[in-house]
XYZ file of C-alpha atoms in Angstrom:
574
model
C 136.336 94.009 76.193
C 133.369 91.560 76.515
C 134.636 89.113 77.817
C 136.318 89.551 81.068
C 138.462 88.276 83.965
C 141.189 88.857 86.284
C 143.989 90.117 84.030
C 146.652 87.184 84.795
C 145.626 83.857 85.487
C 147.245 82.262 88.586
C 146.639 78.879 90.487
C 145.758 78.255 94.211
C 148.079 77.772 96.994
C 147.215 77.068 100.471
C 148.173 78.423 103.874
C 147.862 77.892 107.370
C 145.718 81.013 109.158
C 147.134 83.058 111.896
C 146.249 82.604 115.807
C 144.102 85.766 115.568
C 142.097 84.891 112.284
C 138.516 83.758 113.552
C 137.612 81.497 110.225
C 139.955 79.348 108.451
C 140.483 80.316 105.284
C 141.969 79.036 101.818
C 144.116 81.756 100.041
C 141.694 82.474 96.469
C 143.292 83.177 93.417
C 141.850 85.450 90.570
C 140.764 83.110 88.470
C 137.187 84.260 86.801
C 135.204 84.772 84.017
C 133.102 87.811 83.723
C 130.298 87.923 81.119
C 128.189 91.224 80.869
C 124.808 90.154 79.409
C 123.716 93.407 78.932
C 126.297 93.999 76.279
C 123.501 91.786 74.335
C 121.621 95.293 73.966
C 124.790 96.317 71.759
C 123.987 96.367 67.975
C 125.417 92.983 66.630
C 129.113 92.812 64.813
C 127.980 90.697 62.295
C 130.239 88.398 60.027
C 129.232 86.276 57.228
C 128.841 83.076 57.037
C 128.217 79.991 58.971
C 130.585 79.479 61.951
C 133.296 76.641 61.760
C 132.531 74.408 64.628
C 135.251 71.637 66.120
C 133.339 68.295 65.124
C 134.126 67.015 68.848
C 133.479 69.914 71.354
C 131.695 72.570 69.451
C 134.080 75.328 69.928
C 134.458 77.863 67.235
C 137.071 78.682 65.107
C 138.245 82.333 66.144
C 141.623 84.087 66.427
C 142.557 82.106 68.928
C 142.832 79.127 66.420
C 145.838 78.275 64.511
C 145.494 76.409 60.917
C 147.474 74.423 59.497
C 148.246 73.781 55.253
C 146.559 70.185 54.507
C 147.112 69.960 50.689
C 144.284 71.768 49.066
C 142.381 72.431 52.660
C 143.109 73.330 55.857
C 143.326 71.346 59.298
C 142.630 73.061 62.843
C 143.487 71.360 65.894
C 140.913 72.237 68.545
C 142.751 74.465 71.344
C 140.268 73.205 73.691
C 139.513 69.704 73.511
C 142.634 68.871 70.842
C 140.105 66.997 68.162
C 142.086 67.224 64.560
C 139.726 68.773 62.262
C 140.433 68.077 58.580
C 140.113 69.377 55.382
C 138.555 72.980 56.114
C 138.215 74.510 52.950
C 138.806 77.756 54.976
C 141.599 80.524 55.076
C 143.666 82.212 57.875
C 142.268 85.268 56.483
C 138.802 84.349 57.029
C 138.723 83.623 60.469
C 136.944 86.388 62.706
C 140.069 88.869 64.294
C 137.991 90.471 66.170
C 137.510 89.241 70.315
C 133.403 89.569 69.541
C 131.718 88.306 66.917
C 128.433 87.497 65.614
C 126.574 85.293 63.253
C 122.634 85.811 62.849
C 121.116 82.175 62.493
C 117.988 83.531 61.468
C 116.265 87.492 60.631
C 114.468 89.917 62.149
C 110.705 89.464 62.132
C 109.449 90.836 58.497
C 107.468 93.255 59.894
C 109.740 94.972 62.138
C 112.232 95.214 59.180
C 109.559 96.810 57.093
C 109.218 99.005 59.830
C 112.580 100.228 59.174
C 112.758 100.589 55.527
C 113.405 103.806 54.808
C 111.916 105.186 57.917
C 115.339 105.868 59.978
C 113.566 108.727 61.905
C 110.677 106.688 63.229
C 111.360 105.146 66.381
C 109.895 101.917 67.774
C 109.251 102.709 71.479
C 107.608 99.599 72.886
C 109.369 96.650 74.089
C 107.840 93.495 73.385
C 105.990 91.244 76.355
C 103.092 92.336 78.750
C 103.385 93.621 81.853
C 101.376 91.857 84.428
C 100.648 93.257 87.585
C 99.679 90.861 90.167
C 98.541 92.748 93.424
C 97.534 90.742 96.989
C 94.501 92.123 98.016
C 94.062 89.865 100.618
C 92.515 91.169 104.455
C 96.343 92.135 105.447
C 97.155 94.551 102.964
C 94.718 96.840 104.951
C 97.291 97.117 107.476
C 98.135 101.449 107.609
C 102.155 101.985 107.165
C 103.001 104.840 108.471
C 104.238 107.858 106.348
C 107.761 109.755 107.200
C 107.094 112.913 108.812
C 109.258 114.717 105.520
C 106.762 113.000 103.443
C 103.391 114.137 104.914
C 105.007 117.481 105.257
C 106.043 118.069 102.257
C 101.966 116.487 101.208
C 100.836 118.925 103.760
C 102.183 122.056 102.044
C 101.993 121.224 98.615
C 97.913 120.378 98.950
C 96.729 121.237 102.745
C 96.238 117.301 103.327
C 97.345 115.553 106.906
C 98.289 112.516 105.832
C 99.266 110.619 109.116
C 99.166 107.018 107.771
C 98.191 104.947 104.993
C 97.559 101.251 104.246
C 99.747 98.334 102.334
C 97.021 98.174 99.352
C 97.039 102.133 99.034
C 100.668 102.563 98.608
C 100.519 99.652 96.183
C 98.140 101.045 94.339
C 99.838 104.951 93.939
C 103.011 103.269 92.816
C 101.029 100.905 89.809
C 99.033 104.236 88.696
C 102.357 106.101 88.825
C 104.276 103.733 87.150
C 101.866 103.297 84.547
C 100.771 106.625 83.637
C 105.102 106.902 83.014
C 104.185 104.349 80.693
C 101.689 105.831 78.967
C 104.146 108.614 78.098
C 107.306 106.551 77.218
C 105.000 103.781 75.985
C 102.251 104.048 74.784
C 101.931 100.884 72.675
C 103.266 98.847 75.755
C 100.339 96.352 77.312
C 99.674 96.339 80.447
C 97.417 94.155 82.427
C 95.873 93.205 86.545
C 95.346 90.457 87.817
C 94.083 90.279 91.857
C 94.334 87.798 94.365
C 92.756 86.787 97.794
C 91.143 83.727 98.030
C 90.045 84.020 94.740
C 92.028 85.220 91.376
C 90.271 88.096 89.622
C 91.671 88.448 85.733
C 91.122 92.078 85.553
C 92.874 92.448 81.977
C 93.451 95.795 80.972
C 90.424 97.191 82.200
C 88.530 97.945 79.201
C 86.163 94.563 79.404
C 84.664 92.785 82.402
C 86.715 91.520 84.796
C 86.901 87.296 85.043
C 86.971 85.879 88.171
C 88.429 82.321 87.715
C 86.207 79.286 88.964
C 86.042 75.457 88.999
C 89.961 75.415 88.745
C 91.640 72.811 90.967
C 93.717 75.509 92.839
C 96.564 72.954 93.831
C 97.252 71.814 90.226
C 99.873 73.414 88.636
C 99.231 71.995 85.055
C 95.665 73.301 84.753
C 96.013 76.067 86.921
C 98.833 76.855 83.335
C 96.173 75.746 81.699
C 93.541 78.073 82.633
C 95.438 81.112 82.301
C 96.265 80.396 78.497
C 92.158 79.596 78.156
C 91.561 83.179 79.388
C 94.960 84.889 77.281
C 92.568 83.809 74.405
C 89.180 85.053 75.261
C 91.276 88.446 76.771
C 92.841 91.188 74.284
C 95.546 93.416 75.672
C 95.064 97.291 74.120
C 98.019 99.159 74.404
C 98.245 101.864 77.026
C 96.817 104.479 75.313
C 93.493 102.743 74.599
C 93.208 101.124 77.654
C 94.702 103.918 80.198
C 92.003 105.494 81.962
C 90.242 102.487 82.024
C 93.417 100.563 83.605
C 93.924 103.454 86.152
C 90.268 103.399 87.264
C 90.257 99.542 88.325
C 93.413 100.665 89.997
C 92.479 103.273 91.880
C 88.762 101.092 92.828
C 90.561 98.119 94.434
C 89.304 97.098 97.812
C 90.329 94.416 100.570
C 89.210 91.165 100.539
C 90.031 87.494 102.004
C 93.187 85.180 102.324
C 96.248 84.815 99.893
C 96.143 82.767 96.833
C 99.251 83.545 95.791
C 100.669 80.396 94.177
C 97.455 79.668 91.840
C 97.992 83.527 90.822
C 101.501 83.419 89.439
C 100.305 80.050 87.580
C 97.848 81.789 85.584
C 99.281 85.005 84.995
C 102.471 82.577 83.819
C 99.836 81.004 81.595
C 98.226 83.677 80.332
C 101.509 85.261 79.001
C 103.143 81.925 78.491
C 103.078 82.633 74.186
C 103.980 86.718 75.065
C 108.164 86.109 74.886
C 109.896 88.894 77.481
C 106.086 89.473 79.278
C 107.056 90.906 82.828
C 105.064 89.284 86.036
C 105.310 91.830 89.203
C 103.929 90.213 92.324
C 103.009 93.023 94.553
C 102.085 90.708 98.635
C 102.728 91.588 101.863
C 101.888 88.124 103.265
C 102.541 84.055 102.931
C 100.607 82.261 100.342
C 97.883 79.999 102.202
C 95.315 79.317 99.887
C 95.811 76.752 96.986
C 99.165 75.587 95.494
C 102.470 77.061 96.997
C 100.381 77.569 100.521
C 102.155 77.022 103.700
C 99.258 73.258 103.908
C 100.490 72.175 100.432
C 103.160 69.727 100.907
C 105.056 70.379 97.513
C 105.321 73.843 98.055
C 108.906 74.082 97.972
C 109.211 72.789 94.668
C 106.269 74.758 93.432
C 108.216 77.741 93.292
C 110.945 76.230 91.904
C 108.822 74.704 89.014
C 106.957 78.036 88.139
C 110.402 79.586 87.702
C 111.601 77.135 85.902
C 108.816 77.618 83.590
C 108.866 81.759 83.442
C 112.063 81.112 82.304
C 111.687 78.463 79.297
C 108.929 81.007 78.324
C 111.591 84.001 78.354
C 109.548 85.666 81.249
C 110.288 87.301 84.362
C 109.288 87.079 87.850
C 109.845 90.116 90.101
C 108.610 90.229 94.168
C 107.397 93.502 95.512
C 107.360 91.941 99.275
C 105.608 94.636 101.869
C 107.130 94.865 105.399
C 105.024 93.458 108.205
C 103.885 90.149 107.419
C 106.439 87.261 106.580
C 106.372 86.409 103.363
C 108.073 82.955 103.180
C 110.933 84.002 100.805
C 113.010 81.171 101.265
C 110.179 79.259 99.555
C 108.712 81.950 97.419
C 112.362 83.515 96.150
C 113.131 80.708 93.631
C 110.592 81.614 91.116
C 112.164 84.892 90.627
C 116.029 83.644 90.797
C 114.996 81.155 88.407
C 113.473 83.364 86.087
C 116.243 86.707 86.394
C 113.650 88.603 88.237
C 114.275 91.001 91.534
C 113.433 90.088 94.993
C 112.662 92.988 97.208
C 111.208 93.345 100.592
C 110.185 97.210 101.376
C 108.612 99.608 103.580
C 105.320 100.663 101.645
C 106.405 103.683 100.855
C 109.223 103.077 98.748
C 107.245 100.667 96.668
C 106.875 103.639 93.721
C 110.671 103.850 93.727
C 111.561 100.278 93.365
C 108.976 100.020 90.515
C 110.846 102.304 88.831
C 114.328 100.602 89.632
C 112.593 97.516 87.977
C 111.126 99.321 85.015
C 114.740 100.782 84.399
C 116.471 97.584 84.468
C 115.095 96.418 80.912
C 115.281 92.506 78.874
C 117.753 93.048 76.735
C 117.763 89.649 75.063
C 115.748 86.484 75.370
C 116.357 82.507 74.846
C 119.652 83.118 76.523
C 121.949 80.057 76.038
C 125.369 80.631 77.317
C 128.010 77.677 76.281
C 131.586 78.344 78.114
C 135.065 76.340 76.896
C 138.125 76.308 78.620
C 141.787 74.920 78.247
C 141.663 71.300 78.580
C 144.650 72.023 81.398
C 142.084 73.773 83.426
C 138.345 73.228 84.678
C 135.597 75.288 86.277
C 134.885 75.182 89.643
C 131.137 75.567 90.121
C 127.968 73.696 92.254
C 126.005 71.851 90.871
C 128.551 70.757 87.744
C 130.748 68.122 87.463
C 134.227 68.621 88.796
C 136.506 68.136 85.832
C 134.437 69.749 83.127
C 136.270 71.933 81.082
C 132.963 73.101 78.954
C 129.805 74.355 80.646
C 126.336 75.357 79.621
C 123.850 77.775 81.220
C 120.261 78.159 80.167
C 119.175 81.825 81.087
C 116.451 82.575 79.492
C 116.190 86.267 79.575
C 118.905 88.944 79.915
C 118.756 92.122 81.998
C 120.141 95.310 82.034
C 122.333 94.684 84.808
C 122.903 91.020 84.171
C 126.115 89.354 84.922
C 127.452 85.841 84.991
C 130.883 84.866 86.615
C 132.361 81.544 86.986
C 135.419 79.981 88.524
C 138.034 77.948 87.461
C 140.673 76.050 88.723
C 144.297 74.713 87.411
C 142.877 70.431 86.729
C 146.061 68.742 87.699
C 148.283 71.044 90.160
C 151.437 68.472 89.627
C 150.767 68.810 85.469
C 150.960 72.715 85.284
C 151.290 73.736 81.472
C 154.141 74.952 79.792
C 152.667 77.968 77.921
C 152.499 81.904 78.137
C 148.917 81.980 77.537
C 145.976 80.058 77.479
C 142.898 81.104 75.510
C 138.936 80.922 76.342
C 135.986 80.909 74.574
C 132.134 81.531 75.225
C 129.312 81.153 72.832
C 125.745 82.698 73.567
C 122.818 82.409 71.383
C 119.720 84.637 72.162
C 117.419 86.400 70.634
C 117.151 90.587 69.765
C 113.772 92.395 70.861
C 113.114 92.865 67.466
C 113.121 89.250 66.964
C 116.325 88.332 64.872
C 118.248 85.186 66.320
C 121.741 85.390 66.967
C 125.207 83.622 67.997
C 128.270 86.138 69.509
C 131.630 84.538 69.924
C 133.727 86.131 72.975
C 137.395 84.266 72.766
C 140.511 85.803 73.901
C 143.882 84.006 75.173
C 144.870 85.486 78.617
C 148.620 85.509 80.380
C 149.237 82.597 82.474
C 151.745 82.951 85.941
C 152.753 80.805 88.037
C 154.109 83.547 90.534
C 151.109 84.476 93.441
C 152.378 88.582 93.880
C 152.159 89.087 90.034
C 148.529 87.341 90.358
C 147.464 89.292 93.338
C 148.997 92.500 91.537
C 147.260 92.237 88.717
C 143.998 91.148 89.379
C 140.656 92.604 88.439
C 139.299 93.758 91.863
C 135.791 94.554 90.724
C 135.081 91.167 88.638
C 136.719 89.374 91.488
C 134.222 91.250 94.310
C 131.521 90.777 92.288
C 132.525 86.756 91.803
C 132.492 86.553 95.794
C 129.226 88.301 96.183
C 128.179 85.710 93.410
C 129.201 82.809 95.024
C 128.720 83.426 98.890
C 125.144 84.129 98.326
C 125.088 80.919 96.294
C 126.463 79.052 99.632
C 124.034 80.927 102.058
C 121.211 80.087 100.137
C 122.580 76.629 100.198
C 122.541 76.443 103.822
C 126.372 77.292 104.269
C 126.486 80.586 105.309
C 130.118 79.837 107.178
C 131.360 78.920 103.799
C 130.339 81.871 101.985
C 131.896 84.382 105.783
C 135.401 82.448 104.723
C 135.081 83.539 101.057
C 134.006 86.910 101.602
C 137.118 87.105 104.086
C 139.238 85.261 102.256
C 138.603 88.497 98.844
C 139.213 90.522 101.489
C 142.831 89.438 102.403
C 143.493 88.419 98.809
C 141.958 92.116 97.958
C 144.584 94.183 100.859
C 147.587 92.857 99.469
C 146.941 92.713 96.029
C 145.403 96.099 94.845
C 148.162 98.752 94.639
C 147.246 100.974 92.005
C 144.465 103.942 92.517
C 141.774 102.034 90.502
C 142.190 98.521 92.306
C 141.889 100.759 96.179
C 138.594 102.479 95.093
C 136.976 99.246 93.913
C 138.776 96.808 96.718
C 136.694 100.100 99.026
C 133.351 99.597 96.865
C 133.742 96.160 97.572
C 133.520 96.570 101.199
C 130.689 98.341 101.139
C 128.782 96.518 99.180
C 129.277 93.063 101.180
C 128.875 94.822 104.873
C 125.243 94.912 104.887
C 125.575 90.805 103.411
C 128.136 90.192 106.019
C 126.551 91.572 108.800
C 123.428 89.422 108.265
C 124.905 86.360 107.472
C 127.005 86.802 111.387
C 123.653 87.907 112.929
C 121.663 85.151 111.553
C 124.095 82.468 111.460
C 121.583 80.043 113.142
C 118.717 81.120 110.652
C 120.316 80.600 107.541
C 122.043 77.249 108.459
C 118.541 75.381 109.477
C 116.382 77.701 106.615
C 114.686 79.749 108.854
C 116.097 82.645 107.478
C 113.711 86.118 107.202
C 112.209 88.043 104.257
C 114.611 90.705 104.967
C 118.187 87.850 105.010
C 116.416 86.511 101.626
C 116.546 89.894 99.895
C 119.984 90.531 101.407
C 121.239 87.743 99.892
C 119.090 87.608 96.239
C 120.512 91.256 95.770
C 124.217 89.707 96.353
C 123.402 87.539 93.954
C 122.256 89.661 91.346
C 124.636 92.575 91.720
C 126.590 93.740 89.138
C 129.747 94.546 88.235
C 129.115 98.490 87.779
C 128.374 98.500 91.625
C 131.984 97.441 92.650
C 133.720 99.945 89.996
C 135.664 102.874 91.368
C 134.971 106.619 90.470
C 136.629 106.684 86.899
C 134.946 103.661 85.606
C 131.694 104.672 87.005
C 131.808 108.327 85.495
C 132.361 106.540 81.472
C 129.318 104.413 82.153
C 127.128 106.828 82.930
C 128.934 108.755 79.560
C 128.932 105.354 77.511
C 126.403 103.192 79.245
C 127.148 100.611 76.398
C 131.113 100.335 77.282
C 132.125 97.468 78.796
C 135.547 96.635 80.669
């Protein structure tokens, strides 16, 4: 099914730890919601008409609604907020049975659907958006890495060359001609751009025209820096890969060193300059902390800098990855936000796996832009998320674009413990309207009512071990990143108690043991740099520890079964 949580519902109790637990602990119940975003990629179940919303909360009428004979119409009390809504000139048999749904608010672009008319065995390759390449070339990135001794062998027989060593900028620049000449055979229509940084920003384009080195730009203002790169997106065409290949690969393969690191003012304009390209890609190759213009270690705003350009990638459906190089520090904890903000990867790497993770990056596609994800619950129960208000039983979530491998959880809690509700079932709802690559506008429906217990074992027994690992890695990154990394030690610990005496069956063991695996490498760093994260002081390496906790999904913490019909149906979803 789509939509997704621990099997049976169940409320929290608490308990008093044993003399030999080190961190106190709260016993955690199973109570999630699991939304895989990449199911947007599915082809859309389409009904007809226009959905029947409640006139008080918004909900839609689904088969978890019941109506009610009003004379001549029909009346549905909401099951989430419990608005009366009167004369429906609607019929039981017309309300969506299915547990997805979707309405399209508006069509495909015309000339994408013309595309299609009766030409089924054409197939439109490219994905829509620019890739953007932004690539430090500042002094540091002449700093040699040294190769593995398997590698240069293996170089050494294949072409007679001792390769001992090689610098940051020249493993960059194999893995952006490798990745793009893949490209240029999957995609050949796709656009591809460089842009270079030092001190200065160098708008290479896609290497068929002269390259535009940007001048009397206030470096430290965001607005014009925005600004500047949508001035040059105009006076800059983008040919497709296989006009502009060899050109592309030959500014590549021609970089050179040069000063300090402008990195803020270059993710400003390259945001600008793709700012009207919806699902554009920006991958920020560094290896060292911005200190030249906006975002620099002098500029005083700088944490909110990377905040704001995030923020902004993402209202512009575009994503931020970080290709950090080992050696120099970074900065992550300030630089990180732009990509978590904008569904983008954070990775920190030895130079020579840079070609690999590339790849990794490339694979893990937009699926879906404009991502708005509404989520209604019971009016018994509420969610139990930072940053939201306590006793909301409805929640929204701008995401802007949709990965691959996206997934959302979210917690919830019983609202009143003493007013516990006398049903055998209580149902849920979530709405999300994005928008297909091929441009058509839609709104899928996910509602399903799920058992309700009041009995802990039959909870515990019965619980969804993968959704509920992948909830804790969720939410302890969440509270390391917020500065309480012994928070997010008692949650992981707490899953793990909750986890040993609750999965019995074959499938819960294998995921309850992919679940320790995946948080041991987390765990470990949070212990080791307690200190760190608690005053944010926290490396490159802790920050990509953690941003890869918080992106994970669910597929990582399935057992061997699960995993074997996902790589059969990638599309399935559990």
């Amino acid at each position: 099914m789509a939509v997704t949580e621990s099997a049976i519902a169940s409320f929290p109790y608490r308990h008093a730890p044993s003399s030999r637990t080190p961190i106190k602990t709260k016993k955690i119940d199973g109570n999630i919601m699991h939304i895989p975003l990449g199911s947007l990629a599915d082809d859309p179940q389409l009904v007809t008409g226009d959905p029947i919303r409640c006139s008080k909360c918004d909900a839609v009428l689904c088969q978890t609604s019941v109506l009610v004979d009003d004379g001549d119409t029909r009346q549905w009390t909401c099951e989430y907020c419990g608005k009366e809504n009167k004369k429906l000139e609607v019929t039981a048999e017309e309300i969506p049975k299915e547990l997805m749904f979707d309405y399209m608010l508006s069509p495909a672009t015309e000339k994408e659907e013309k595309e299609k008319e009766g030409k089924e065995e054409v197939v439109q390759k490219v994905t829509p958006g620019i890739i953007v390449y932004c690539m430090d070339i500042s002094g540091s990135m002449d700093s040699k890495a040294a190769v593995p001794e398997l590698q240069a062998a293996w170089k050494q027989a294949r072409s007679g060359e001792e390769l001992e060593a090689k610098s940051r900028l020249e493993c960059i620049k194999e893995a952006v001609m490798r990745q793009v000449e893949l490209l240029k055979q999957e995609q050949p229509e796709k656009q591809v751009m460089l842009v270079l940084f030092d001190s200065r920003i160098e708008i290479v384009g896609d290497g068929t025209g002269s390259s535009k080195k940007v001048t009397g730009v206030d470096m430290n203002n965001f607005d014009a820096l925005i600004m500047e790169g949508q001035k040059q997106a105009k006076k800059n065409e983008i040919k497709p890969l296989r006009l502009s290949h060899d050109n592309l690969m030959e500014k590549v393969a021609d970089l050179h060193i040069g000063g300090s690191t402008a990195l803020g003012p270059a993710l400003a304009i390259c945001a600008g300059f793709v700012s009207d390209v919806p699902s554009s890609e920006i991958v920020l190759c560094t290896d060292g902390a911005p200190n030249s213009g906006i975002g620099s270690k002098a500029d005083n705003i700088r944490d909110s800098f990377y905040t704001k350009i995030g923020g902004y990638a993402r209202s512009k459906n575009i994503v931020i990855n970080i290709m950090a190089v080992e050696g120099e520090a970074v900065g992550m904890q300030y630089v990180s936000p732009c990509a978590l903000a904008s569904g983008g990867t954070i990775n920190v790497l030895n130079p020579m796996e840079i070609v690999r993770q590339l790849r990794v990056i490339w694979q893990n596609k937009v699926v879906a832009s404009s991502v708005h994800v509404t989520f209604l619950l019971h009016p018994s129960l509420v969610f139990v998320e930072e940053g939201y208000p306590k006793d909301c039983s409805r929640l929204v979530k701008e995401v802007g674009n949709a990965l691959k491998d996206s997934d959302l959880t979210f917690n919830f809690k019983l609202k009143d413990s003493n007013n516990i509700p006398d049903v055998e079932e209580l149902p849920f709802q979530v709405q999300i309207t994005y928008t297909r690559k091929n441009g058509m506008k839609c709104l899928r429906v996910m509602c399903k009512s799920h058992k309700f217990t009041k009995d802990r074992k039959v909870m515990e027994e019965n619980i969804n071990v993968a959704v509920v690992g992948l909830a804790t890695m969720h939410k302890a990154a969440e509270m390391t990143k917020n500065r309480a990394p012994l928070k997010a030690r008692a949650q992981i610990l707490a899953t793990k108690n909750m986890l040993k005496r609750g999965a019995k069956t074959v499938e819960q063991r294998e995921e309850r043991y992919a679940f320790l695996n995946e948080c041991e490498e987390f765990e470990d760093d949070i212990s080791c740099n307690l200190r760190q994260w608690q005053f944010g002081e926290a490396t490159d390496s802790s920050h990509r520890i953690a941003h890869q906790s918080h992106q994970a999904n669910v597929h990582r913490f399935h057992g061997a079964k699960k995993k074997v019909a996902a790589v059969q149906k990638p599309s399935q979803q559990y």
